[in-house]
Amino acid sequence: AQSVTQLDSQVPVFEEAPVELRCNYSSSVSVYLFWYVQYPNQGLQLLLKYLSGSTLVKGINGFEAEFNKSQTSFHLRKPSVHISDTAEYFCAVSDPPSNTGKLIFGQGTTLQVKP
Amino acid sequence: GAGVSQSPSNKVTEKGKDVELRCDPISGHTALYWYRQSLGQGLEFLIYFQGNSAPDKSGLPSDRFSAERTGGSVSTLTIQRTQQEDSAVYLCASSLPTGGQGGYTFGSGTRLTVV
């Protein structure tokens, strides 16, 4: 069965600093990968997705992620964070990509941006 | 509507009571998913509907949980004889049939508290 591991439960960072949120997945087949963001008291919003092609994916709000098949990783990065980026971030993998679209989510990483 | 609508946004119920949670998906989205988000946990898949196909109920934690989708649109998640461990945020999402590629659109969730 597929699984997703987000290696950090909390990531504190100062405003304007770079950040990387780590995500590893386990799968024996090709996958689709997603990052979602959840702001307080809101639902999840799609940040970016990898389906195929270029391994560097750019998303909304200046975020990007790189798919690394050999390391089964899909880390999320932003070169300079803002206070408004404070939220919970979820990595997800489709299970499997060919049919239902059911997503398997990681445990989430809380990004805390400090002034 | 413009987004996925869930009601109520908050529900407090006594242990042992039944509750119904409602989800209105985006018009034209044939796929509908229910997830549960418990404090400090990731998102746990509950159930998935796709058009007229039999739902994937593999994530329902017990037979106290059930869900239906009427007319291929509105869905209701029912929890019978609620227990304190049922306290969580219940998230609904919808997508086009190619949900595995396009990702989901999530509602804002129903926060259920069982006292």
Coordinates of N, CA, C and O in Angstrom, one line a residue, chain A residues 32 34 36 38 41-46 49 51 88 90 94 96-97 99-108, chain B residues 31 33 35 37 40-43 45 48 50 56 58 91 97 99-109 111:
Chain A
Y32 N 1.0 10.2 -8.9 CA 0.8 11.6 -9.0 C 1.0 12.2 -7.6 O 0.5 11.5 -6.6
F34 N 0.9 15.6 -4.9 CA 0.3 16.9 -4.6 C 0.8 17.5 -3.3 O 1.2 16.8 -2.4
Y36 N -1.0 20.3 -0.6 CA -2.1 21.1 -0.3 C -1.7 22.0 0.9 O -0.9 21.6 1.8
Q38 N -3.5 24.3 4.2 CA -4.7 24.5 5.0 C -4.5 25.7 5.9 O -3.7 25.6 6.9
N41 N -8.9 27.2 10.2 CA -10.4 27.1 10.0 C -10.9 27.2 8.6 O -12.0 27.6 8.3
Q42 N -10.0 26.7 7.7 CA -10.4 26.6 6.3 C -10.2 25.1 5.8 O -9.5 24.3 6.4
G43 N -10.7 24.9 4.6 CA -10.5 23.6 3.9 C -9.1 23.6 3.3 O -8.4 24.6 3.4
L44 N -8.8 22.5 2.6 CA -7.5 22.4 2.0 C -7.5 23.1 0.6 O -8.5 22.9 -0.1
Q45 N -6.4 23.7 0.2 CA -6.3 24.3 -1.1 C -5.1 23.7 -1.8 O -4.0 23.6 -1.2
L46 N -5.3 23.4 -3.1 CA -4.2 22.8 -3.9 C -3.1 23.9 -4.1 O -3.4 24.9 -4.7
K49 N 1.0 20.4 -8.2 CA 0.9 18.9 -8.4 C 1.9 18.5 -9.4 O 2.3 19.3 -10.3
L51 N 2.3 15.5 -12.2 CA 1.7 14.4 -12.9 C 2.7 13.7 -13.8 O 2.7 12.4 -13.8
E88 N -0.9 24.9 7.7 CA -0.5 23.5 7.7 C -0.4 23.0 6.2 O -1.3 23.4 5.4
F90 N 0.1 19.8 3.6 CA -0.1 18.3 3.4 C 0.5 17.9 2.1 O 0.1 18.4 1.0
S94 N -1.6 10.0 -5.1 CA -2.8 9.4 -5.6 C -2.6 7.9 -5.5 O -1.5 7.3 -5.5
P96 N -4.2 4.3 -7.0 CA -3.1 4.7 -7.8 C -3.5 5.8 -8.8 O -4.7 6.2 -8.7
P97 N -2.7 6.2 -9.7 CA -3.1 7.4 -10.5 C -4.1 7.0 -11.6 O -4.6 7.9 -12.2
N99 N -7.0 5.3 -11.6 CA -8.5 5.1 -11.5 C -9.1 6.1 -10.6 O -9.6 7.1 -10.9
T100 N -9.3 5.7 -9.3 CA -10.2 6.5 -8.5 C -9.8 7.9 -8.1 O -10.7 8.7 -7.9
G101 N -8.5 8.1 -8.1 CA -8.1 9.5 -7.7 C -8.1 9.6 -6.2 O -7.9 10.7 -5.7
K102 N -8.3 8.6 -5.5 CA -8.3 8.6 -4.0 C -6.9 9.0 -3.6 O -5.9 8.5 -4.1
L103 N -6.8 10.0 -2.7 CA -5.5 10.5 -2.3 C -5.1 10.0 -0.9 O -6.0 9.9 0.0
I104 N -3.8 9.6 -0.7 CA -3.3 9.3 0.6 C -2.5 10.5 1.1 O -1.6 10.9 0.4
F105 N -2.8 11.0 2.2 CA -2.2 12.2 2.8 C -1.1 11.8 3.8 O -1.2 10.9 4.5
G106 N -0.1 12.7 3.9 CA 0.8 12.7 5.0 C 0.2 13.3 6.2 O -1.0 13.7 6.2
Q107 N 0.9 13.3 7.3 CA 0.4 13.8 8.6 C 0.4 15.3 8.7 O -0.2 15.8 9.6
G108 N 1.0 15.9 7.8 CA 1.0 17.4 7.8 C 2.2 18.0 8.4 O 2.8 17.4 9.3
Chain B
A31 N -17.1 13.1 -8.9 CA -16.4 12.3 -7.8 C -16.6 13.1 -6.5 O -16.5 14.4 -6.5
Y33 N -15.6 12.8 -2.2 CA -14.8 12.1 -1.2 C -15.1 12.7 0.2 O -15.3 13.9 0.4
Y35 N -13.2 12.8 4.0 CA -12.0 12.5 4.8 C -12.3 13.0 6.3 O -13.2 13.9 6.5
Q37 N -10.3 14.5 9.7 CA -9.0 15.1 10.2 C -9.1 15.2 11.7 O -9.8 16.1 12.2
G40 N -3.9 16.7 15.3 CA -2.6 16.1 15.2 C -2.4 15.0 14.2 O -1.3 14.4 14.1
Q41 N -3.5 14.7 13.5 CA -3.4 13.6 12.5 C -3.5 14.2 11.1 O -3.9 15.3 10.9
G42 N -3.1 13.3 10.2 CA -3.3 13.7 8.8 C -4.8 13.5 8.4 O -5.6 13.4 9.3
L43 N -5.0 13.5 7.1 CA -6.4 13.2 6.7 C -6.6 11.7 6.4 O -5.8 11.1 5.7
F45 N -8.9 8.9 4.9 CA -9.9 8.6 3.9 C -11.0 7.8 4.5 O -10.8 6.9 5.2
Y48 N -15.7 7.2 -0.9 CA -15.5 7.8 -2.2 C -16.7 7.4 -3.1 O -17.0 6.2 -3.1
Q50 N -18.2 7.8 -7.1 CA -17.9 8.2 -8.5 C -19.2 7.9 -9.3 O -19.4 6.7 -9.6
D56 N -16.7 3.4 -2.8 CA -15.5 2.8 -2.1 C -15.6 3.1 -0.7 O -15.3 4.2 -0.3
S58 N -14.0 1.6 1.8 CA -12.9 0.9 2.5 C -12.4 1.7 3.7 O -11.7 1.1 4.6
L91 N -14.1 16.5 6.4 CA -13.9 17.3 5.2 C -14.5 16.5 4.0 O -14.3 15.3 3.9
P97 N -14.1 13.5 -13.0 CA -13.8 12.1 -13.0 C -12.3 11.8 -13.0 O -11.8 10.8 -12.5
G99 N -10.1 12.9 -11.1 CA -9.7 13.5 -9.9 C -8.2 13.2 -9.6 O -7.5 13.9 -8.9
G100 N -7.8 12.0 -10.1 CA -6.4 11.6 -9.8 C -5.4 12.6 -10.4 O -4.3 12.6 -10.0
Q101 N -5.8 13.3 -11.4 CA -4.9 14.2 -12.1 C -5.1 15.7 -11.6 O -4.2 16.4 -11.5
G102 N -6.4 16.0 -11.4 CA -6.7 17.4 -11.2 C -6.7 17.8 -9.7 O -6.8 19.0 -9.4
G103 N -6.6 16.9 -8.9 CA -6.7 17.2 -7.5 C -8.1 17.5 -7.1 O -9.0 17.5 -7.9
Y104 N -8.3 17.8 -5.9 CA -9.7 18.0 -5.3 C -10.0 19.5 -5.1 O -9.0 20.2 -4.9
T105 N -11.2 19.8 -4.9 CA -11.7 21.0 -4.3 C -12.3 20.6 -3.0 O -13.3 19.9 -3.0
F106 N -11.8 21.2 -1.9 CA -12.3 20.8 -0.5 C -13.3 21.8 0.0 O -13.2 23.0 -0.3
G107 N -14.2 21.4 0.8 CA -15.0 22.2 1.6 C -14.3 22.7 2.8 O -13.2 22.2 3.1
S108 N -14.9 23.5 3.6 CA -14.3 24.1 4.8 C -14.4 23.1 6.0 O -13.8 23.4 7.0
G109 N -15.2 22.1 5.8 CA -15.3 21.1 6.8 C -16.4 21.3 7.9 O -16.9 22.4 8.0
R111 N -16.8 20.7 11.9 CA -16.1 20.3 13.2 C -17.1 19.7 14.1 O -18.0 20.3 14.6

